[in-house]
């Protein structure tokens, strides 16, 4: 790819790690180094147990990092044997100083303090990384914003570079990432488009072409769009805002459906056939979680607010408000089904990551649901997620539960279970908070079951014990199916209450084995 020999990706997170792995995979003649100040995270990227769970990622990392021989993965149809060109490191000086292209893939969370708290983007990590790059990058290096940043950040980066290294030429490009967790490898290997924003000057265009050359190793040229940096930065925020807006829109309709007897899935199927609307992102559910949608909408609204466009800001904030409403409605429903009394109950929470196929627990909606349910003092909240580590779950819950449940009343506990069976055993309700295939499939063989322990019989025969009522409410990008025991003190099981309910009540139990 032109004269590029070394690439440095700053930030070994959910974006930096997979992006670097795919770049390295398709550009075997270039060394791709992933730099992070978190040595623990780097250690995990260097180990067989990667810090990020994504389908196919471990195989790609093995090839690119270790130079392993592999037969084929979707991304590499032929058998290949090659040397490793993907390196994980904490050595910022060496890694940055030898790079021709430096990607910024650090975290850009919402600010929690000072001006714009709760709305603006916290640029601390970005600024620190840019300072480090400015100190060590070689003259002529290309700095690429991979992180999602506020519109105008390229200018901010240029200013830092000019202050720290006056007179030294650098080019700044915007190249936002559109991958979606849970399908990161598929999205990276078959992107709908690659955006490259440049200053538009001859040097900027040349830099954009050098970056484009890295991508054309596997992305058709027609999918690479060269635009200006502000458009590129803003396009990323707009893409996420529009996707989240579809979820909030359909969720608002689910509330109407529950009062009218209309079925939100049927509505989605009906409107999704309209080519102008399209079928994707129309599944009603618990709402959107994750580290991106909420913060990117806040960032877009804050931009509008700071431009004096209050109506525009209000419009986008409403997408986040609807999301909070939908999630609270769910918790409220569960509490109502127990006639407002969860004391002594065991509730199983299946799915803790913010969505299926990922172990990412950041901004998981499960945390908010658990917070609301704990206020009702249930005996146990039993959590299971096939991809999340116990320590990650407990860390997310620490502000609510404390260490070892120290912040909870004595009668209450939160436990992370090693398998679905122990989580559901004796549960009064089973809440499905992600649409993991494992939770849907009766043929599931993938749960990490403790062998040789037999499946508890009460779960094997759910109609008798754990599940007497299987209610499919609105749904299903996020489950929102819950099951109540026959002993639930909720009138909904009796024929009279069922008749009062507009929603169909499925009496078929879920099969667990
Ligand atoms: P992350 O928190 O998983 O990773 C960021 C990493 O950067 C961390 O490991 C952190 O230690 C490291 N870091 C921070 N400052 C550093 C510095 N000065 N030097 C070296 N390392 C530093 O974040 P992420 O989910 O990978 O997101 C990164 C960016 O990509 C964000 O702007 C996010 O909005 C955007 N994005 C995320 C996704 C997603 O699905 N996660 C998708 C598209 C875009």
Coordinates of C-alpha atoms and ligand atoms in Angstrom, one line a residue:
X1 CA 0.0 0.0 0.0
X2 CA 2.1 2.9 -1.3
X3 CA 5.0 3.7 1.0
X4 CA 3.3 2.6 4.2
X5 CA 5.3 0.1 6.1
X6 CA 4.2 0.6 9.7
X7 CA 0.8 1.3 11.1
X8 CA 0.1 2.1 14.8
X9 CA -3.4 1.8 16.2
X10 CA -3.7 3.6 19.6
X11 CA -6.3 1.9 21.7
X12 CA -6.6 -1.9 21.9
X13 CA -10.3 -1.9 22.6
X14 CA -13.4 -3.3 20.8
X15 CA -12.6 -1.1 17.8
X16 CA -8.8 -0.9 17.8
X17 CA -8.1 -4.6 18.3
X18 CA -10.4 -6.1 15.6
X19 CA -9.7 -3.3 13.1
X20 CA -6.0 -3.8 13.5
X21 CA -6.3 -7.5 13.1
X22 CA -8.2 -7.2 9.8
X23 CA -5.9 -4.5 8.5
X24 CA -2.9 -6.8 9.3
X25 CA -4.6 -9.8 7.8
X26 CA -5.2 -8.2 4.4
X27 CA -1.9 -6.3 4.3
X28 CA 0.7 -8.9 5.2
X29 CA 3.6 -6.7 4.1
X30 CA 2.8 -4.0 6.6
X31 CA 3.4 -4.3 10.4
X32 CA 0.4 -3.3 12.4
X33 CA 1.1 -2.4 16.0
X34 CA -1.7 -2.0 18.5
X35 CA -0.8 0.3 21.4
X36 CA -2.5 0.6 24.7
X37 CA -1.5 2.1 28.1
X38 CA -3.4 -0.7 29.8
X39 CA -0.8 -3.5 30.1
X40 CA -3.4 -5.9 31.3
X41 CA -5.4 -5.5 28.2
X42 CA -2.3 -5.8 26.0
X43 CA -1.4 -9.0 27.9
X44 CA -4.8 -10.5 27.0
X45 CA -4.4 -9.6 23.4
X46 CA -1.1 -11.4 23.4
X47 CA -2.6 -14.5 25.0
X48 CA -4.9 -17.2 23.7
X49 CA -7.8 -15.6 25.6
X50 CA -8.6 -12.3 23.8
X51 CA -10.2 -9.5 25.8
X52 CA -12.9 -9.1 23.1
X53 CA -15.3 -11.8 22.2
X54 CA -16.3 -11.7 18.5
X55 CA -17.1 -14.5 16.1
X56 CA -14.0 -15.4 14.0
X57 CA -11.8 -12.9 15.7
X58 CA -9.6 -15.4 17.5
X59 CA -8.8 -17.2 14.2
X60 CA -7.9 -13.9 12.5
X61 CA -5.7 -12.7 15.3
X62 CA -4.0 -16.1 15.4
X63 CA -3.1 -15.8 11.7
X64 CA -2.0 -12.2 11.8
X65 CA -0.3 -12.2 15.2
X66 CA 1.3 -15.6 15.3
X67 CA 1.7 -16.3 11.6
X68 CA -0.2 -19.5 12.0
X69 CA -1.3 -21.7 9.2
X70 CA -5.0 -21.9 8.8
X71 CA -7.3 -23.7 6.4
X72 CA -10.0 -21.1 5.9
X73 CA -12.2 -18.7 7.6
X74 CA -14.8 -16.6 5.8
X75 CA -12.4 -13.8 5.6
X76 CA -9.6 -16.0 4.2
X77 CA -11.1 -18.5 1.9
X78 CA -7.8 -20.2 1.0
X79 CA -5.3 -21.9 3.2
X80 CA -2.5 -19.6 4.1
X81 CA 0.8 -19.8 5.9
X82 CA 2.5 -16.6 6.7
X83 CA 4.6 -14.7 9.2
X84 CA 2.9 -12.6 11.9
X85 CA 2.6 -8.9 11.3
X86 CA 0.2 -7.9 14.1
X87 CA 1.9 -6.8 17.4
X88 CA 0.3 -5.7 20.7
X89 CA 2.4 -3.4 22.7
X90 CA 2.6 -0.8 25.5
X91 CA 5.7 0.8 24.1
X92 CA 4.3 4.1 22.8
X93 CA 7.5 5.8 21.9
X94 CA 8.8 3.0 19.6
X95 CA 5.4 2.2 18.2
X96 CA 4.4 5.7 17.3
X97 CA 7.8 6.9 16.1
X98 CA 8.1 4.3 13.5
X99 CA 4.5 4.5 12.2
X100 CA 3.6 6.0 8.8
X101 CA -0.1 6.0 9.8
X102 CA -1.3 6.3 13.3
X103 CA -5.0 5.4 14.0
X104 CA -6.7 7.0 17.1
X105 CA -9.0 4.3 18.5
X106 CA -9.3 5.5 22.1
X107 CA -12.5 5.8 24.1
X108 CA -14.7 8.9 23.7
X109 CA -17.3 8.6 26.5
X110 CA -19.8 11.2 27.6
X111 CA -18.4 13.9 29.9
X112 CA -19.6 13.4 33.5
X113 CA -18.3 16.7 34.9
X114 CA -18.1 20.4 34.1
X115 CA -19.4 22.1 31.1
X116 CA -21.6 19.8 29.0
X117 CA -21.7 17.1 31.7
X118 CA -24.0 14.3 30.6
X119 CA -24.0 15.6 27.0
X120 CA -20.7 16.6 25.6
X121 CA -17.9 14.2 24.6
X122 CA -15.1 13.6 27.1
X123 CA -12.0 14.3 25.0
X124 CA -9.4 13.4 27.8
X125 CA -8.3 10.2 26.2
X126 CA -8.2 11.6 22.7
X127 CA -6.2 14.7 23.8
X128 CA -3.7 12.6 25.8
X129 CA -3.2 10.2 22.8
X130 CA -2.8 13.1 20.4
X131 CA -0.2 14.7 22.7
X132 CA 1.7 11.5 22.8
X133 CA 1.5 11.2 19.0
X134 CA 2.5 14.8 18.5
X135 CA 5.6 14.2 20.6
X136 CA 6.8 11.1 18.9
X137 CA 5.4 10.8 15.4
X138 CA 7.7 11.1 12.5
X139 CA 7.3 14.2 10.2
X140 CA 4.8 13.5 7.5
X141 CA 2.9 10.9 9.5
X142 CA -0.8 10.6 8.9
X143 CA -3.1 10.7 12.0
X144 CA -6.4 9.0 11.4
X145 CA -9.4 9.5 13.7
X146 CA -11.0 6.1 14.0
X147 CA -12.8 6.9 17.3
X148 CA -16.2 8.5 17.1
X149 CA -15.5 12.2 17.8
X150 CA -17.4 15.5 17.7
X151 CA -17.6 17.3 14.5
X152 CA -14.6 19.6 14.4
X153 CA -12.1 17.3 16.1
X154 CA -9.7 17.1 13.2
X155 CA -9.2 20.9 13.6
X156 CA -8.5 20.3 17.4
X157 CA -6.0 17.6 16.5
X158 CA -4.3 19.8 14.0
X159 CA -4.0 22.5 16.7
X160 CA -2.4 20.2 19.2
X161 CA 0.0 18.9 16.6
X162 CA 0.9 22.5 15.6
X163 CA 1.5 23.5 19.2
X164 CA 3.6 20.5 20.3
X165 CA 5.6 20.3 17.0
X166 CA 5.4 23.7 15.3
X167 CA 6.2 23.6 11.6
X168 CA 6.3 19.8 11.3
X169 CA 3.9 18.6 8.6
X170 CA 1.2 16.1 9.6
X171 CA -2.0 15.2 7.9
X172 CA -5.2 14.5 9.9
X173 CA -7.9 12.2 8.4
X174 CA -11.3 11.1 9.7
X175 CA -12.1 7.4 9.1
X176 CA -14.9 6.5 11.5
X177 CA -15.7 2.9 12.3
X178 CA -19.1 1.5 11.6
X179 CA -18.6 -2.0 13.0
X180 CA -21.3 -3.4 15.2
X181 CA -20.2 -5.5 18.2
X182 CA -21.2 -9.1 17.8
X183 CA -20.5 -9.0 14.1
X184 CA -17.3 -6.9 14.1
X185 CA -15.3 -9.3 11.8
X186 CA -18.1 -9.6 9.3
X187 CA -18.6 -5.8 9.3
X188 CA -14.8 -5.1 8.9
X189 CA -14.3 -7.7 6.2
X190 CA -17.4 -6.7 4.2
X191 CA -18.0 -3.0 5.0
X192 CA -21.0 -1.2 3.4
X193 CA -18.7 1.7 3.0
X194 CA -15.4 3.1 4.2
X195 CA -15.5 6.9 4.8
X196 CA -12.3 8.8 4.5
X197 CA -12.5 12.5 5.4
X198 CA -9.6 14.8 4.5
X199 CA -8.7 18.5 4.5
X200 CA -9.2 18.5 0.7
X201 CA -5.8 20.1 0.1
X202 CA -3.4 18.2 -2.3
X203 CA -1.5 16.8 0.8
X204 CA -4.8 15.9 2.4
X205 CA -5.9 14.1 -0.7
X206 CA -2.6 12.3 -1.0
X207 CA -2.9 11.1 2.6
X208 CA -6.5 9.9 1.9
X209 CA -5.2 7.9 -1.0
X210 CA -2.5 6.3 1.1
X211 CA -5.1 5.3 3.7
X212 CA -7.5 4.1 0.9
X213 CA -4.7 1.8 -0.4
X214 CA -4.7 0.0 2.9
X215 CA -8.4 -0.8 2.5
X216 CA -8.4 -1.7 -1.2
X217 CA -6.5 -4.8 -0.3
X218 CA -9.9 -6.2 0.4
X219 CA -12.6 -3.5 0.0
X220 CA -13.9 -2.7 -3.5
X221 CA -12.8 0.8 -4.5
X222 CA -16.5 1.8 -5.2
X223 CA -17.2 1.4 -1.4
X224 CA -14.5 3.9 -0.4
X225 CA -16.0 7.4 -0.1
X226 CA -13.6 10.4 0.1
X227 CA -15.3 13.4 1.7
X228 CA -14.3 16.3 3.9
X229 CA -13.3 15.7 7.6
X230 CA -16.4 17.5 9.1
X231 CA -18.8 15.5 7.0
X232 CA -17.0 12.3 7.9
X233 CA -17.0 13.0 11.6
X234 CA -20.7 14.1 11.5
X235 CA -21.8 11.1 9.3
X236 CA -20.7 8.7 12.0
X237 CA -22.8 10.4 14.7
X238 CA -25.8 10.7 12.3
X239 CA -25.6 7.0 11.4
X240 CA -25.8 5.9 15.0
X241 CA -28.5 8.5 15.8
X242 CA -30.6 7.3 12.9
X243 CA -30.2 3.6 13.9
X244 CA -31.1 4.4 17.5
X245 CA -34.0 6.5 16.3
X246 CA -35.5 3.5 14.5
X247 CA -35.3 1.4 17.7
X248 CA -37.0 4.1 19.8
X249 CA -39.6 4.7 17.1
X250 CA -40.7 1.0 17.0
X251 CA -40.5 0.7 20.8
X252 CA -42.9 3.7 21.1
X253 CA -45.3 1.8 18.9
X254 CA -44.9 -1.3 21.1
X255 CA -46.4 0.7 23.9
X256 CA -49.4 1.5 21.7
X257 CA -49.7 -2.2 20.6
X258 CA -49.9 -3.4 24.2
X259 CA -52.9 -1.2 24.8
X260 CA -54.7 -1.9 21.6
X261 CA -54.2 -5.6 20.8
X262 CA -52.1 -4.7 17.7
X263 CA -48.9 -6.9 17.4
X264 CA -45.7 -4.9 17.1
X265 CA -44.0 -7.8 15.2
X266 CA -46.8 -7.7 12.7
X267 CA -46.4 -4.0 12.4
X268 CA -42.7 -4.3 11.8
X269 CA -43.3 -7.0 9.1
X270 CA -45.9 -4.9 7.4
X271 CA -43.9 -1.6 7.3
X272 CA -40.6 -3.3 6.7
X273 CA -41.9 -4.4 3.3
X274 CA -42.0 -0.8 2.2
X275 CA -38.7 -0.4 0.3
X276 CA -38.4 3.2 1.6
X277 CA -38.4 1.9 5.2
X278 CA -36.7 -1.5 4.9
X279 CA -36.9 -4.4 7.4
X280 CA -33.8 -3.8 9.5
X281 CA -33.7 -2.3 13.0
X282 CA -37.4 -2.6 13.4
X283 CA -37.5 -5.2 16.2
X284 CA -39.1 -4.0 19.3
X285 CA -37.4 -4.8 22.6
X286 CA -35.9 -3.6 25.7
X287 CA -34.2 -0.7 23.9
X288 CA -30.7 0.0 22.9
X289 CA -27.7 -0.4 25.2
X290 CA -24.0 -0.4 24.6
X291 CA -21.3 2.2 24.7
X292 CA -22.2 4.0 21.5
X293 CA -25.8 4.9 20.7
X294 CA -26.7 6.9 23.8
X295 CA -23.4 8.8 23.9
X296 CA -23.4 9.5 20.2
X297 CA -27.0 10.9 20.3
X298 CA -26.0 13.0 23.3
X299 CA -23.0 14.3 21.4
X300 CA -25.2 15.1 18.3
X301 CA -27.7 16.9 20.5
X302 CA -25.0 18.8 22.3
X303 CA -23.6 19.9 19.0
X304 CA -27.0 21.2 18.0
X305 CA -27.4 22.8 21.4
X306 CA -24.0 24.6 21.1
X307 CA -25.0 25.8 17.7
X308 CA -28.1 27.4 19.1
X309 CA -30.4 24.8 17.5
X310 CA -32.5 23.9 20.5
X311 CA -35.4 22.3 18.6
X312 CA -32.9 20.0 16.8
X313 CA -31.3 19.1 20.1
X314 CA -34.6 18.4 21.7
X315 CA -35.6 16.1 18.7
X316 CA -32.6 13.9 19.2
X317 CA -32.7 13.9 23.0
X318 CA -36.1 12.4 22.7
X319 CA -34.6 9.2 21.1
X320 CA -32.7 8.6 24.4
X321 CA -35.7 9.5 26.5
X322 CA -37.9 6.9 24.7
X323 CA -35.2 4.4 25.4
X324 CA -35.2 5.0 29.1
X325 CA -39.0 4.9 29.1
X326 CA -39.1 1.5 27.3
X327 CA -36.6 -0.1 29.8
X328 CA -38.4 1.3 32.8
X329 CA -41.7 0.0 31.4
X330 CA -40.2 -3.5 31.3
X331 CA -39.0 -3.5 34.9
X332 CA -42.4 -2.1 36.0
X333 CA -44.2 -4.9 34.2
X334 CA -42.2 -7.5 36.0
X335 CA -42.9 -5.9 39.4
X336 CA -46.6 -5.5 38.5
X337 CA -46.8 -9.2 37.6
X338 CA -45.8 -10.0 41.2
X339 CA -48.4 -7.5 42.5
X340 CA -45.6 -5.1 43.5
X341 CA -44.0 -7.6 45.9
X342 CA -40.7 -9.2 44.9
X343 CA -39.6 -9.9 48.5
X344 CA -38.5 -13.6 48.8
X345 CA -38.5 -14.1 45.1
X346 CA -35.6 -15.4 42.9
X347 CA -35.4 -13.8 39.5
X348 CA -33.1 -15.2 36.9
X349 CA -31.6 -12.7 34.5
X350 CA -30.3 -14.3 31.3
X351 CA -28.2 -12.1 29.2
X352 CA -26.1 -9.3 30.8
X353 CA -24.0 -8.0 27.8
X354 CA -25.6 -5.1 26.0
X355 CA -26.6 -7.4 23.2
X356 CA -26.1 -10.9 21.9
X357 CA -22.8 -12.4 20.7
X358 CA -20.6 -10.0 22.7
X359 CA -19.1 -10.0 26.2
X360 CA -19.3 -6.2 26.4
X361 CA -21.1 -5.1 29.5
X362 CA -20.8 -1.4 29.0
X363 CA -24.1 0.5 29.3
X364 CA -25.9 -2.8 29.5
X365 CA -29.6 -2.3 30.0
X366 CA -29.5 -5.2 32.4
X367 CA -27.9 -2.9 34.9
X368 CA -30.8 -0.5 34.9
X369 CA -33.4 -3.4 35.0
X370 CA -31.5 -5.0 37.9
X371 CA -31.3 -1.6 39.7
X372 CA -35.1 -1.2 39.5
X373 CA -35.8 -4.8 40.6
X374 CA -33.4 -4.6 43.5
X375 CA -35.4 -1.7 44.9
X376 CA -38.1 -4.3 45.5
X377 CA -35.7 -6.4 47.5
X378 CA -36.0 -9.8 45.9
X379 CA -34.2 -12.7 47.6
X380 CA -31.9 -13.3 44.7
X381 CA -31.1 -11.9 41.3
X382 CA -29.4 -14.8 39.5
X383 CA -27.4 -13.7 36.5
X384 CA -26.1 -15.7 33.6
X385 CA -24.5 -14.6 30.3
X386 CA -22.7 -17.0 28.0
X387 CA -20.0 -14.5 27.0
X388 CA -19.5 -12.2 30.0
X389 CA -16.9 -12.7 32.6
X390 CA -18.1 -12.7 36.2
X391 CA -15.7 -10.0 37.2
X392 CA -17.0 -7.7 34.4
X393 CA -20.6 -8.2 35.5
X394 CA -19.7 -7.6 39.1
X395 CA -17.7 -4.4 38.2
X396 CA -20.7 -3.0 36.3
X397 CA -23.0 -3.8 39.3
X398 CA -20.6 -2.5 42.0
X399 CA -22.2 1.0 42.2
X400 CA -25.5 -0.7 43.0
X401 CA -24.5 -3.8 45.0
X402 CA -21.0 -2.9 46.3
X403 CA -18.4 -5.5 46.8
X404 CA -19.9 -8.9 47.9
X405 CA -23.3 -7.3 47.9
X406 CA -22.3 -5.0 50.8
X407 CA -24.6 -2.2 49.6
X408 CA -27.7 -4.5 49.5
X409 CA -30.1 -5.2 52.3
X410 CA -29.4 -8.5 54.1
X411 CA -32.3 -10.3 52.6
X412 CA -31.2 -9.5 49.0
X413 CA -28.4 -10.9 46.9
X414 CA -27.0 -10.8 43.4
X415 CA -25.1 -13.8 42.1
X416 CA -23.5 -14.5 38.8
X417 CA -24.1 -18.2 37.9
X418 CA -21.7 -20.4 35.9
X419 CA -24.5 -21.9 33.9
X420 CA -28.1 -21.3 32.9
X421 CA -29.4 -24.2 34.8
X422 CA -28.3 -23.1 38.2
X423 CA -29.4 -19.5 37.4
X424 CA -32.9 -20.7 36.6
X425 CA -33.2 -23.4 39.3
X426 CA -36.1 -22.5 41.6
X427 CA -36.5 -19.1 39.9
X428 CA -39.9 -17.4 40.1
X429 CA -39.3 -15.6 36.9
X430 CA -36.8 -15.8 34.1
X431 CA -36.0 -12.6 32.3
X432 CA -34.4 -12.8 28.9
X433 CA -32.5 -9.6 28.4
X434 CA -30.7 -10.4 25.2
X435 CA -31.8 -12.4 22.2
X436 CA -28.9 -14.8 22.4
X437 CA -29.5 -17.8 20.2
X438 CA -28.7 -20.0 23.2
X439 CA -31.7 -18.6 25.0
X440 CA -34.0 -19.2 22.1
X441 CA -33.0 -22.6 20.9
X442 CA -34.3 -25.8 22.4
X443 CA -31.4 -27.6 20.7
X444 CA -28.9 -25.6 22.6
X445 CA -25.7 -27.5 23.3
X446 CA -23.5 -24.5 23.8
X447 CA -24.1 -23.5 27.4
X448 CA -21.2 -24.1 29.5
X449 CA -22.7 -26.8 31.6
X450 CA -21.0 -28.1 34.7
X451 CA -20.3 -31.7 33.9
X452 CA -21.2 -34.3 34.9
X453 CA -24.0 -32.6 36.9
X454 CA -27.3 -33.6 35.6
X455 CA -29.8 -31.0 34.4
X456 CA -32.0 -30.1 37.4
X457 CA -35.3 -31.8 36.9
X458 CA -37.3 -28.7 37.7
X459 CA -35.8 -27.0 34.7
X460 CA -36.0 -30.1 32.5
X461 CA -39.8 -30.1 33.1
X462 CA -40.5 -26.4 33.1
X463 CA -44.2 -26.8 32.9
X464 CA -44.3 -28.2 36.4
X465 CA -41.9 -25.9 38.1
X466 CA -40.0 -23.0 36.7
X467 CA -42.2 -22.0 33.9
X468 CA -45.9 -22.2 34.1
X469 CA -46.6 -19.2 32.0
X470 CA -44.7 -18.3 28.9
X471 CA -45.7 -14.9 27.8
X472 CA -44.5 -13.5 24.6
X473 CA -45.0 -9.7 25.2
X474 CA -43.8 -7.3 22.6
X475 CA -40.5 -8.1 21.3
X476 CA -37.7 -9.5 20.4
X477 CA -34.5 -8.0 19.6
X478 CA -34.1 -8.3 23.3
X479 CA -36.1 -11.1 24.4
X480 CA -38.5 -9.5 26.8
X481 CA -40.1 -12.8 27.4
X482 CA -40.6 -13.7 30.9
X483 CA -41.8 -16.8 32.7
X484 CA -43.5 -17.0 36.0
X485 CA -44.0 -19.9 38.4
X486 CA -47.4 -21.2 39.2
X487 CA -46.9 -19.9 42.7
X488 CA -46.4 -16.3 41.5
X489 CA -48.9 -14.3 43.5
X490 CA -50.0 -12.6 40.4
X491 CA -53.5 -12.9 39.2
X492 CA -52.5 -13.1 35.6
X493 CA -52.4 -16.8 35.5
X494 CA -56.1 -17.2 36.3
X495 CA -58.5 -17.3 33.4
X496 CA -60.2 -14.2 34.4
X497 CA -57.1 -12.1 34.4
X498 CA -55.9 -13.6 31.3
X499 CA -59.2 -12.7 29.6
X500 CA -58.6 -9.1 30.7
X501 CA -55.3 -9.0 29.0
X502 CA -55.3 -7.9 25.4
X503 CA -52.1 -9.7 24.7
X504 CA -52.0 -13.3 23.7
X505 CA -50.6 -15.6 26.4
X506 CA -48.7 -18.6 25.1
X507 CA -49.1 -21.5 27.4
X508 CA -46.4 -23.5 25.7
X509 CA -43.5 -23.8 28.0
X510 CA -40.0 -23.0 26.7
X511 CA -37.9 -26.1 26.3
X512 CA -34.6 -25.9 28.1
X513 CA -32.9 -29.1 27.2
Ligands
LIG1 P1 -12.5 0.8 24.4 O1 -12.8 1.5 25.7 O2 -12.9 -0.7 24.3 O3 -11.0 0.9 24.0 C1 -10.3 2.1 24.1 C2 -8.9 1.8 24.5 O4 -8.1 2.9 24.4 C3 -8.8 1.3 26.0 O5 -8.2 0.0 26.0 C4 -7.9 2.4 26.6 O6 -7.0 1.8 27.6 C5 -7.1 2.9 25.4 N1 -6.6 4.2 25.6 C6 -7.2 5.3 26.1 N2 -6.3 6.4 26.1 C7 -5.1 5.9 25.6 C8 -3.9 6.5 25.4 N3 -3.7 7.8 25.6 N4 -2.9 5.7 24.9 C9 -3.1 4.4 24.7 N5 -4.3 3.8 24.9 C10 -5.3 4.5 25.3 O7 -13.3 1.6 23.3 P2 -14.0 1.1 22.0 O8 -15.3 0.5 22.2 O9 -12.9 0.3 21.2 O10 -14.3 2.5 21.2 C11 -13.2 3.3 20.7 C12 -13.8 4.4 19.9 O11 -14.5 3.8 18.8 C13 -14.9 5.2 20.6 O12 -14.8 6.5 20.1 C14 -16.2 4.6 20.1 O13 -17.2 5.5 20.1 C15 -15.9 4.2 18.7 N6 -16.7 3.1 18.2 C16 -17.0 2.0 19.0 C17 -17.7 1.0 18.4 C18 -18.1 -0.2 19.3 O14 -18.9 -1.0 18.9 N7 -17.5 -0.4 20.5 C19 -18.1 1.0 17.1 C20 -17.8 2.1 16.3 C21 -17.0 3.1 16.9

